[in-house]
Coordinates of C-alpha atoms in Angstrom, one line a residue:
M59 CA -39.7 -27.8 52.4
S60 CA -42.0 -25.3 54.2
E61 CA -41.6 -21.6 53.5
P62 CA -40.6 -20.3 56.4
K63 CA -41.9 -17.4 58.5
P64 CA -40.8 -14.5 59.8
S65 CA -41.3 -12.8 62.8
S66 CA -43.3 -10.2 63.6
T67 CA -39.9 -8.3 65.0
S68 CA -37.9 -9.1 61.4
S69 CA -40.8 -9.1 59.1
G70 CA -39.6 -5.4 57.8
Q71 CA -36.6 -6.7 57.0
L72 CA -35.5 -8.3 53.4
W73 CA -32.8 -10.7 54.5
S74 CA -36.3 -12.5 56.9
Y75 CA -37.4 -13.6 53.4
W76 CA -35.1 -16.3 52.0
R77 CA -37.1 -19.6 50.4
G78 CA -34.2 -21.6 49.4
L79 CA -33.9 -23.2 45.9
G80 CA -36.8 -25.8 46.0
G81 CA -36.5 -28.1 42.8
W82 CA -34.1 -25.9 41.6
N83 CA -32.0 -28.1 43.0
F84 CA -32.6 -30.8 41.8
Y85 CA -31.7 -28.9 38.6
F86 CA -28.4 -28.4 40.0
L87 CA -27.4 -31.8 41.4
L88 CA -27.8 -32.8 37.4
K89 CA -25.8 -31.0 36.1
F90 CA -23.3 -31.7 38.9
A91 CA -23.8 -35.0 37.9
L92 CA -22.7 -34.8 34.1
L93 CA -20.3 -32.4 34.4
W94 CA -18.5 -35.5 36.5
F95 CA -19.3 -37.6 33.7
G96 CA -17.8 -35.2 31.0
Y97 CA -20.9 -34.9 29.6
L98 CA -21.0 -30.9 30.1
N99 CA -18.7 -27.9 28.7
F100 CA -20.0 -26.6 32.3
H101 CA -20.0 -22.7 32.9
A102 CA -19.4 -22.1 36.6
L103 CA -20.1 -18.4 37.0
S104 CA -23.0 -18.2 34.6
N105 CA -24.9 -21.0 36.7
L106 CA -23.5 -19.1 40.2
V107 CA -24.8 -16.2 39.0
F108 CA -28.1 -18.0 38.0
L109 CA -28.0 -19.8 41.5
A110 CA -28.1 -15.8 43.5
W111 CA -30.9 -14.9 41.8
L112 CA -32.9 -18.0 42.3
L113 CA -32.1 -17.6 45.8
F114 CA -32.3 -13.5 46.5
P115 CA -34.7 -12.8 48.7
I116 CA -38.2 -11.3 47.3
P117 CA -40.6 -10.4 50.7
S118 CA -44.0 -11.2 48.1
L119 CA -44.7 -14.6 47.5
R120 CA -46.7 -14.3 44.4
W121 CA -43.5 -12.4 43.0
H122 CA -41.5 -15.4 44.1
R123 CA -43.5 -17.6 42.0
V124 CA -42.9 -15.2 39.3
R125 CA -39.4 -14.9 39.1
H126 CA -39.8 -19.1 39.2
W127 CA -42.2 -18.9 36.2
I128 CA -39.4 -16.6 34.2
S129 CA -36.3 -18.8 35.5
L130 CA -37.8 -21.9 33.5
P131 CA -36.3 -20.5 30.2
M132 CA -33.6 -18.9 31.6
G133 CA -32.7 -22.9 33.0
F134 CA -33.4 -24.3 29.8
A135 CA -31.0 -22.1 27.8
L136 CA -28.3 -21.7 30.5
F137 CA -28.5 -25.6 30.6
W138 CA -28.4 -25.8 27.0
H139 CA -25.1 -23.2 26.6
D140 CA -23.6 -26.0 29.5
T141 CA -23.7 -28.6 27.4
W142 CA -22.2 -30.1 24.0
L143 CA -24.8 -29.1 21.8
P144 CA -25.1 -26.8 19.0
G145 CA -25.6 -23.1 19.5
L146 CA -28.5 -21.6 17.7
T147 CA -26.7 -19.7 15.3
S148 CA -24.9 -23.5 13.9
M149 CA -29.1 -24.8 14.0
L150 CA -30.0 -21.8 12.4
S151 CA -27.7 -22.4 9.5
Q152 CA -28.2 -25.9 9.0
G153 CA -32.0 -25.7 9.4
S154 CA -33.0 -25.8 5.6
Q155 CA -30.7 -28.5 5.4
M156 CA -32.5 -30.1 7.8
A157 CA -36.0 -29.4 6.6
G158 CA -35.0 -31.8 3.7
F159 CA -34.3 -34.6 5.6
S160 CA -37.0 -37.0 5.5
A161 CA -39.2 -38.0 8.4
A162 CA -37.9 -41.4 9.0
Y163 CA -34.4 -40.0 9.6
L164 CA -35.7 -37.2 11.4
L165 CA -37.3 -39.8 14.0
D166 CA -34.1 -41.6 13.7
L167 CA -31.9 -38.8 15.0
V168 CA -34.4 -38.0 17.7
N169 CA -34.6 -41.5 18.6
R170 CA -30.6 -41.3 19.0
F171 CA -30.6 -38.0 21.0
I172 CA -32.7 -39.6 23.4
N173 CA -30.6 -41.6 26.5
W174 CA -32.5 -43.5 27.6
Q175 CA -30.4 -44.9 30.5
M176 CA -29.6 -41.0 31.4
I177 CA -33.1 -40.6 31.6
G178 CA -33.8 -43.5 34.2
A179 CA -30.6 -41.9 36.3
A180 CA -32.3 -39.0 36.2
F181 CA -35.2 -40.7 37.5
V182 CA -33.6 -42.2 40.3
M183 CA -31.7 -38.5 41.5
L184 CA -34.8 -37.6 41.7
V185 CA -36.4 -39.8 44.4
I186 CA -33.7 -40.0 46.2
Y187 CA -33.6 -35.7 45.7
L188 CA -37.1 -35.8 46.8
F189 CA -36.8 -38.4 50.0
I190 CA -33.9 -36.4 51.9
A191 CA -35.3 -33.1 50.9
Q192 CA -37.6 -34.1 53.9
W193 CA -34.2 -34.3 56.3
I194 CA -32.0 -32.2 55.0
R195 CA -31.3 -28.7 53.8
V196 CA -30.4 -29.5 50.1
T197 CA -30.0 -25.6 49.2
V198 CA -27.0 -25.0 51.6
I199 CA -24.9 -28.7 49.6
V200 CA -25.9 -27.5 46.6
T201 CA -24.6 -23.5 46.7
L202 CA -21.5 -24.5 48.6
L203 CA -20.6 -27.1 46.0
L204 CA -21.2 -24.5 43.5
L205 CA -19.1 -22.3 45.2
W206 CA -16.8 -24.9 45.6
I207 CA -16.5 -25.5 42.0
N208 CA -16.6 -21.7 40.7
L209 CA -13.1 -21.7 43.1
V210 CA -11.4 -24.1 41.7
N211 CA -11.9 -22.9 37.9
I212 CA -10.5 -19.6 38.9
A213 CA -7.8 -21.8 38.2
G214 CA -8.2 -23.8 35.3
P215 CA -11.7 -24.8 33.1
A216 CA -14.5 -26.9 34.9
V217 CA -13.5 -30.2 33.3
S218 CA -10.7 -30.9 35.3
L219 CA -12.8 -31.0 37.7
L220 CA -14.0 -35.0 36.3
P221 CA -12.4 -37.7 38.0
G222 CA -9.0 -39.6 36.3
K223 CA -5.5 -38.7 36.2
S224 CA -6.0 -36.3 33.6
A225 CA -8.8 -33.6 32.9
T226 CA -7.1 -34.2 28.7
P227 CA -5.3 -37.6 28.6
E228 CA -3.0 -38.9 25.8
V229 CA -4.4 -39.0 22.5
V230 CA -3.7 -41.6 19.9
L231 CA -4.2 -41.3 16.5
N232 CA -2.6 -44.6 15.1
N233 CA 0.1 -46.5 16.7
Q234 CA 3.2 -44.6 15.7
P235 CA 7.2 -45.9 15.9
P236 CA 9.8 -43.9 18.0
A237 CA 11.4 -42.0 14.7
S238 CA 10.7 -42.2 10.8
K239 CA 12.1 -40.7 8.3
D240 CA 8.5 -39.2 7.8
A241 CA 8.6 -37.5 11.3
A242 CA 12.5 -35.5 9.6
Q243 CA 10.1 -32.0 9.3
P244 CA 9.3 -31.1 12.7
N245 CA 6.2 -29.0 13.5
T246 CA 8.1 -25.8 13.5
L247 CA 5.1 -24.0 16.0
D248 CA 6.1 -23.5 19.6
Q249 CA 4.0 -25.9 21.8
S250 CA 6.0 -25.0 25.3
A251 CA 3.4 -22.5 26.7
P252 CA 1.0 -23.9 29.4
P253 CA -2.3 -24.5 27.2
T254 CA -4.1 -21.3 28.6
S255 CA -7.2 -20.4 26.6
A256 CA -5.1 -17.2 26.2
N257 CA -2.3 -19.0 24.7
L258 CA -4.4 -21.6 22.7
T259 CA -5.6 -18.9 20.8
A260 CA -2.4 -17.2 20.0
Y261 CA -1.0 -21.0 18.9
L262 CA -4.4 -21.0 16.7
N263 CA -3.3 -17.4 15.6
R264 CA 0.2 -18.4 14.1
F265 CA -0.9 -21.3 12.8
Y266 CA -3.3 -19.6 10.4
E267 CA -0.3 -17.1 9.8
Q268 CA 2.2 -20.1 9.3
E269 CA -0.2 -21.6 6.6
K270 CA -0.8 -18.5 4.7
Q271 CA 2.9 -19.1 3.9
R272 CA 2.9 -22.2 2.3
V273 CA 1.5 -23.2 -1.2
T274 CA 3.0 -26.2 -3.6
H275 CA 5.0 -25.2 -6.4
F276 CA 3.8 -26.7 -10.1
P277 CA 6.2 -26.9 -12.5
D278 CA 4.9 -24.5 -15.3
T279 CA 5.4 -27.0 -18.2
L280 CA 6.1 -30.8 -18.6
P281 CA 9.3 -32.1 -20.0
A282 CA 9.3 -33.3 -23.2
D283 CA 9.9 -37.4 -21.9
S284 CA 7.0 -37.0 -19.3
A285 CA 4.6 -39.9 -19.7
P286 CA 1.2 -39.0 -19.6
F287 CA -1.5 -40.6 -16.6
D288 CA -4.9 -39.8 -14.8
V289 CA -5.5 -38.5 -11.5
L290 CA -8.0 -39.7 -9.5
V291 CA -9.2 -38.5 -6.6
I292 CA -12.3 -40.2 -5.0
N293 CA -13.7 -38.3 -2.0
I294 CA -15.0 -40.1 0.3
C295 CA -18.1 -38.7 2.9
S296 CA -18.4 -40.5 6.6
L297 CA -15.4 -42.8 6.6
A298 CA -12.4 -42.1 9.5
W299 CA -10.2 -44.8 11.0
S300 CA -12.7 -44.5 13.9
D301 CA -15.4 -45.9 11.9
V302 CA -13.7 -48.4 10.1
D303 CA -12.8 -49.5 14.0
A304 CA -16.0 -49.7 15.0
V305 CA -17.7 -51.9 12.0
N306 CA -14.1 -53.9 12.3
L307 CA -12.7 -53.1 8.7
R308 CA -8.8 -52.4 9.3
D309 CA -8.1 -56.3 7.8
H310 CA -10.1 -56.0 4.6
P311 CA -8.1 -56.6 1.1
L312 CA -9.0 -53.3 0.2
W313 CA -6.5 -50.9 1.9
K314 CA -3.8 -53.7 0.4
H315 CA -4.1 -52.3 -2.6
F316 CA -2.3 -49.0 -1.9
D317 CA 1.4 -48.2 -2.4
I318 CA 0.8 -45.4 0.4
L319 CA -1.1 -45.3 3.5
F320 CA -1.2 -42.0 5.3
N321 CA -2.2 -43.5 8.7
N322 CA -2.3 -39.5 10.6
Y323 CA -3.7 -37.4 8.2
N324 CA -6.2 -34.9 9.3
S325 CA -9.4 -33.7 6.8
A326 CA -9.7 -30.1 9.1
T327 CA -13.2 -29.7 9.0
A328 CA -16.5 -32.8 9.7
Y329 CA -19.3 -31.3 6.8
S330 CA -18.8 -31.9 3.0
G331 CA -19.4 -28.9 1.2
P332 CA -16.2 -27.5 3.7
A333 CA -14.4 -30.6 3.5
G334 CA -15.4 -30.4 -0.6
I335 CA -14.0 -26.8 -0.7
R336 CA -10.4 -27.6 0.8
L337 CA -9.8 -30.2 -1.1
L338 CA -10.0 -28.6 -4.2
R339 CA -7.6 -25.4 -2.7
A340 CA -5.0 -28.4 -1.3
S341 CA -2.5 -26.3 -3.2
C342 CA -2.0 -23.7 -0.1
G343 CA -2.0 -24.4 3.5
Q344 CA -4.6 -24.5 5.6
T345 CA -7.2 -21.5 6.2
S346 CA -9.9 -20.9 9.0
H347 CA -13.8 -21.6 8.0
H348 CA -13.7 -17.9 7.4
D349 CA -11.5 -17.8 5.1
L350 CA -12.4 -20.9 3.0
Y351 CA -15.6 -18.8 1.7
Q352 CA -13.1 -15.6 1.1
P353 CA -11.1 -15.3 -2.6
V354 CA -7.2 -17.1 -3.0
D355 CA -5.2 -16.9 -5.9
N356 CA -6.3 -19.0 -8.6
Q357 CA -2.2 -21.6 -7.5
C358 CA -4.4 -22.4 -4.5
Y359 CA -6.8 -25.0 -6.4
L360 CA -5.2 -28.3 -7.3
F361 CA -7.0 -29.1 -10.4
D362 CA -6.2 -25.5 -12.1
N363 CA -2.8 -26.6 -11.6
L364 CA -3.2 -29.7 -13.8
A365 CA -5.3 -28.0 -16.0
K366 CA -2.2 -26.0 -16.7
L367 CA -0.7 -28.6 -17.6
G368 CA -2.7 -30.7 -19.7
F369 CA -4.9 -32.7 -17.5
K370 CA -8.4 -32.5 -18.2
Q371 CA -11.0 -31.5 -15.2
Q372 CA -13.6 -34.2 -15.0
L373 CA -16.1 -34.3 -12.0
M374 CA -17.8 -37.1 -10.9
M375 CA -20.3 -38.0 -8.4
D376 CA -23.3 -40.7 -7.0
H377 CA -25.1 -38.1 -6.3
T378 CA -27.2 -35.1 -7.5
G379 CA -25.1 -32.5 -5.7
E380 CA -28.8 -30.7 -4.7
F381 CA -28.7 -31.3 -1.5
G382 CA -27.2 -28.5 1.0
G383 CA -25.9 -27.2 -2.5
Y384 CA -22.8 -28.8 -2.4
L385 CA -22.4 -28.6 -6.2
D386 CA -22.9 -25.2 -6.4
E387 CA -20.0 -24.3 -3.8
L388 CA -17.8 -26.8 -5.8
R389 CA -18.7 -24.5 -8.4
K390 CA -18.6 -20.9 -6.4
V391 CA -16.2 -21.3 -4.6
G392 CA -14.1 -24.6 -5.3
N393 CA -13.7 -23.6 -8.8
M394 CA -14.6 -27.0 -10.3
Q395 CA -16.7 -25.9 -13.4
A396 CA -16.2 -29.3 -15.3
P397 CA -19.3 -30.9 -16.2
L398 CA -20.7 -34.0 -14.4
M399 CA -20.5 -37.1 -15.3
S400 CA -23.5 -38.6 -16.8
Q401 CA -25.8 -40.6 -14.5
A402 CA -27.8 -42.2 -17.3
D403 CA -28.6 -45.9 -17.2
I404 CA -26.6 -46.3 -13.9
D405 CA -28.8 -48.2 -11.2
P406 CA -29.6 -46.6 -7.7
E407 CA -27.8 -48.1 -5.3
L408 CA -29.7 -46.6 -2.3
T409 CA -32.0 -44.1 -0.9
S410 CA -30.3 -40.5 0.5
F411 CA -31.2 -39.2 4.3
D412 CA -33.2 -36.5 2.1
G413 CA -35.3 -39.1 -0.2
S414 CA -32.5 -39.1 -3.4
S415 CA -30.8 -41.4 -4.9
V416 CA -27.2 -42.9 -4.5
F417 CA -26.4 -44.0 -7.7
N418 CA -24.0 -47.2 -8.3
D419 CA -20.6 -46.9 -7.4
A420 CA -19.5 -49.7 -9.0
Q421 CA -20.8 -49.2 -12.0
L422 CA -20.5 -45.5 -11.9
M423 CA -15.7 -46.5 -11.7
Q424 CA -16.5 -48.7 -15.3
R425 CA -17.9 -46.3 -16.5
W426 CA -15.2 -43.5 -15.9
L427 CA -12.6 -46.3 -16.8
D428 CA -14.7 -47.1 -19.9
D429 CA -14.8 -43.5 -20.8
R430 CA -11.0 -43.2 -20.2
Q431 CA -10.1 -46.1 -22.7
K432 CA -11.4 -44.9 -25.2
S433 CA -10.8 -41.0 -24.6
S434 CA -8.5 -39.4 -26.7
D435 CA -7.0 -36.9 -24.2
A436 CA -4.1 -38.1 -22.9
R437 CA -4.3 -36.9 -19.2
S438 CA -7.1 -36.1 -16.6
A439 CA -7.6 -35.3 -13.4
T440 CA -11.3 -36.4 -12.1
F441 CA -12.9 -35.0 -8.8
Y442 CA -15.1 -38.0 -7.6
N443 CA -17.7 -37.7 -4.6
L444 CA -19.4 -40.6 -3.3
I445 CA -21.8 -40.8 -0.2
P446 CA -23.3 -43.7 0.2
L447 CA -21.8 -44.1 3.5
H448 CA -23.8 -40.4 4.7
D449 CA -26.2 -40.8 7.8
G450 CA -29.1 -41.8 7.6
T451 CA -28.9 -43.2 4.0
R452 CA -31.8 -46.6 3.9
E453 CA -31.9 -49.4 1.3
L454 CA -34.2 -49.2 -1.3
G455 CA -37.5 -49.3 -0.7
S456 CA -36.9 -49.4 2.8
T457 CA -37.2 -46.5 5.4
K458 CA -35.3 -47.7 8.1
V459 CA -31.5 -46.2 8.0
A460 CA -29.3 -49.1 7.0
A461 CA -27.1 -50.3 9.2
Y462 CA -23.6 -48.1 8.5
Q463 CA -21.0 -51.6 8.6
P464 CA -22.8 -53.5 5.2
R465 CA -22.9 -50.2 3.3
A466 CA -19.3 -50.0 3.7
K467 CA -18.4 -53.4 3.0
V468 CA -20.3 -52.8 -0.2
L469 CA -18.2 -49.7 -0.8
F470 CA -14.3 -51.4 0.6
D471 CA -15.2 -54.4 -1.7
Q472 CA -16.5 -52.2 -4.7
L473 CA -13.3 -49.8 -4.3
D474 CA -11.3 -53.4 -4.4
N475 CA -13.1 -54.7 -7.6
F476 CA -12.3 -51.1 -9.2
L477 CA -8.8 -51.3 -7.9
T478 CA -8.0 -54.9 -9.0
N479 CA -10.0 -54.6 -12.6
L480 CA -7.3 -50.9 -12.9
D481 CA -4.2 -53.3 -12.7
K482 CA -6.1 -55.4 -15.0
S483 CA -6.7 -52.5 -17.6
G484 CA -2.9 -51.8 -17.5
R485 CA -3.9 -48.4 -17.6
R486 CA -1.8 -45.2 -16.0
V487 CA -3.8 -43.7 -13.0
M488 CA -2.5 -42.2 -9.8
V489 CA -5.5 -43.0 -7.3
V490 CA -6.0 -40.9 -4.1
V491 CA -8.6 -42.3 -1.7
V492 CA -9.6 -39.1 0.6
P493 CA -12.5 -39.1 2.6
E494 CA -14.0 -36.0 3.4
H495 CA -14.7 -36.3 7.4
G496 CA -16.0 -39.8 9.2
A497 CA -18.9 -40.8 10.0
A498 CA -19.3 -40.7 14.3
V499 CA -20.8 -44.7 14.1
E500 CA -20.1 -44.1 17.8
G501 CA -20.4 -40.9 19.4
D502 CA -18.6 -39.6 22.2
K503 CA -19.8 -37.4 25.5
M504 CA -19.6 -34.3 23.1
Q505 CA -21.9 -35.5 20.5
M506 CA -24.2 -38.3 19.7
S507 CA -23.8 -41.0 17.2
G508 CA -23.8 -38.3 13.2
L509 CA -24.1 -35.6 14.6
R510 CA -20.8 -34.1 13.6
D511 CA -21.1 -30.1 14.8
I512 CA -17.8 -30.3 16.2
P513 CA -14.7 -31.8 14.6
S514 CA -13.7 -33.8 17.5
P515 CA -10.6 -35.9 16.6
G516 CA -12.2 -38.9 16.0
I517 CA -14.6 -37.2 13.0
T518 CA -11.0 -35.9 10.8
H519 CA -8.5 -38.5 11.6
V520 CA -9.7 -40.2 8.0
P521 CA -7.5 -43.2 6.3
V522 CA -5.9 -41.7 2.9
G523 CA -4.4 -44.4 0.4
I524 CA -2.7 -44.0 -2.4
K525 CA -2.0 -46.6 -5.8
F526 CA -0.3 -46.2 -8.6
A527 CA -2.0 -48.6 -10.8
G528 CA 0.0 -49.2 -14.4
M529 CA 3.4 -48.7 -12.9
K530 CA 5.8 -50.8 -14.7
A531 CA 7.8 -50.8 -10.9
P532 CA 6.7 -54.1 -9.2
H533 CA 4.7 -53.4 -6.1
Q534 CA 4.7 -54.1 -2.5
N535 CA 3.3 -56.7 -0.4
Q536 CA 2.2 -53.8 2.3
P537 CA 1.8 -49.9 1.3
L538 CA 4.4 -47.7 2.7
S539 CA 2.8 -46.4 5.9
V540 CA 3.7 -42.3 6.6
E541 CA 3.2 -41.8 10.3
A542 CA 3.9 -38.3 10.5
P543 CA 0.5 -35.4 11.0
V544 CA -0.6 -34.2 7.5
S545 CA -3.6 -33.0 5.5
L546 CA -4.5 -31.8 2.4
L547 CA -1.2 -29.7 1.3
A548 CA 0.2 -32.9 1.7
I549 CA -1.6 -34.7 -1.0
S550 CA -0.9 -31.3 -3.7
D551 CA 2.8 -31.5 -3.3
L552 CA 2.9 -35.5 -3.2
I553 CA 0.9 -35.2 -7.1
S554 CA 3.1 -32.2 -7.5
R555 CA 6.7 -35.5 -7.3
V556 CA 4.7 -36.9 -9.8
V557 CA 2.9 -35.4 -11.8
D558 CA 5.4 -36.0 -15.4
G559 CA 4.6 -39.3 -15.1
Q560 CA 7.8 -40.8 -14.3
V561 CA 6.9 -42.8 -11.4
F562 CA 5.1 -45.6 -13.7
N563 CA 7.8 -45.4 -16.4
A564 CA 10.9 -46.1 -13.4
A565 CA 11.9 -49.7 -13.5
N566 CA 12.4 -49.6 -9.1
V567 CA 9.9 -46.8 -7.2
N568 CA 11.2 -46.1 -3.7
M569 CA 8.5 -44.9 -1.5
S570 CA 10.4 -43.7 1.3
V571 CA 12.2 -41.3 -1.4
L572 CA 9.0 -40.7 -3.0
T573 CA 7.1 -39.7 0.2
E574 CA 10.2 -38.3 2.3
N575 CA 9.6 -34.5 3.7
L576 CA 6.2 -34.1 2.8
P577 CA 4.4 -31.0 4.2
Q578 CA 3.7 -31.7 7.8
T579 CA 0.2 -30.0 9.2
P580 CA -0.5 -29.6 12.8
V581 CA -3.8 -31.0 13.9
V582 CA -6.3 -28.5 13.8
S583 CA -9.8 -28.8 12.6
E584 CA -12.7 -26.3 12.2
N585 CA -16.6 -26.0 11.8
D586 CA -18.1 -22.7 11.3
N587 CA -18.9 -22.2 15.1
A588 CA -16.5 -25.0 16.4
V589 CA -12.1 -25.2 16.8
V590 CA -10.5 -28.4 18.1
M591 CA -7.1 -28.7 17.9
M592 CA -3.7 -31.0 19.4
Y593 CA -1.9 -29.5 21.6
Q594 CA 0.9 -30.8 24.1
G595 CA 0.1 -33.9 22.6
K596 CA -3.7 -33.6 23.2
P597 CA -7.1 -32.2 22.1
W598 CA -8.7 -29.1 23.0
I599 CA -11.6 -27.0 21.7
R600 CA -13.0 -24.2 21.9
L601 CA -16.6 -22.9 20.8
N602 CA -18.6 -19.9 19.1
G603 CA -15.2 -18.5 20.2
G604 CA -15.5 -18.5 23.5
D605 CA -12.4 -20.5 25.9
W606 CA -10.5 -22.8 25.4
V607 CA -11.2 -26.1 27.2
A608 CA -10.1 -29.6 27.0
Y609 CA -11.7 -32.1 24.9
P610 CA -13.4 -34.7 27.2
Q611 CA -12.7 -38.5 26.9

């Protein structure tokens, strides 16, 4: 587009030097397209200010060109700010961990990050823009569109401009019956206020205040007729219901082994360290991510509560625990001081994303069972963390990331065989399978596959199964499905209800009665810089302490 020359009568007037946006038109048109399809967390006013900066007339052509060069990093930063990609603070905090990634895994992440279909669409848009710009003043159209977006956005977040019947469609975690005993304890937090940013923040604050009052009360001592048994908490990294469905393993025989299945359990975070700490502190209500790293009362530590009742603490992992300081966090923040169970003579099964070994879980679980059969300790409580499903894991001797489905199938088979052997052994064990978070096998509009910077419902909605091996009572053909929204406190509460071991001696066990009125927890999930919560049946997200926006579907 040629630059208009000011007339001699107006050459001294600033307003005669309007030059248009030029190539920046394509920048804004690209953003409009991404916004329309729900791929941007668009900041309307910031973009309008940037457009005004680009349009403001400057008499000197030289300084006009200098402004374009200065605007390039500004435009890039604003574009990044408008995406759902991790912020600078998050990337810096994860930088040391990324340095531990193997070169092959980093290359795989880059390949996933590049969306060739979007690049192709952007090229087509560029050609169309260059073609129509010969006859149409695109700057006028872009300016009017951005003004319109700002006007509409005054009443709500820009994401409401997305096409469809609703900006935030209902989220269905699992099919829920109309009513059940599991829903007898309603959510006491009021959600009737309109979902404005101020109301959502107030709701979140009320949630955390309420959670501070909640605690599981374990008995001071066990009764004389209590029956000894073991508690085995299997903490699986990277397994959510969305992952199970993505690889078609919902019908695997593993699920039939459980006596109780929590269908609407929220892990409350999307990263391993915080997930482990939250589980070890499950005896108190859910805390914010910041408070997770602050001192708490000893009554919050689930395994300490069990230790006071004679359960010997044990720690087992199928990895070293060195990456990201995971083991150190468990010890310093989660108060897990038990020595790590020996991995000697256990075969490596996979190679982790950082090049370290992932040991064979079937052999580890068998070692645990053999050790318990020989041990003189009547009771034990074991925290077992396993990572074969973590993103970037490779087959031995390979540099290529292994497909998720075969790894999940192998792990499910191993767990299925272990639970079968546990039944055959006759040992009394309460097995709690509770994943840390999902793997994000299928990404969404906010995050690519494998990225977990945002704790979306698809990542934190994880399958939790409870099995009572060695019961005298017959097991049901199907596990009892608990449909109420629960989280970590429900696990602690359930363990406290059976800590005397009588569930193993009873001739009949009514699982519905056992799980009646378990503490429910509204769905709130938090990483360092992102909070996602359900409000009025729909997910909302806040990044870096900013405004709340509807989670794009």
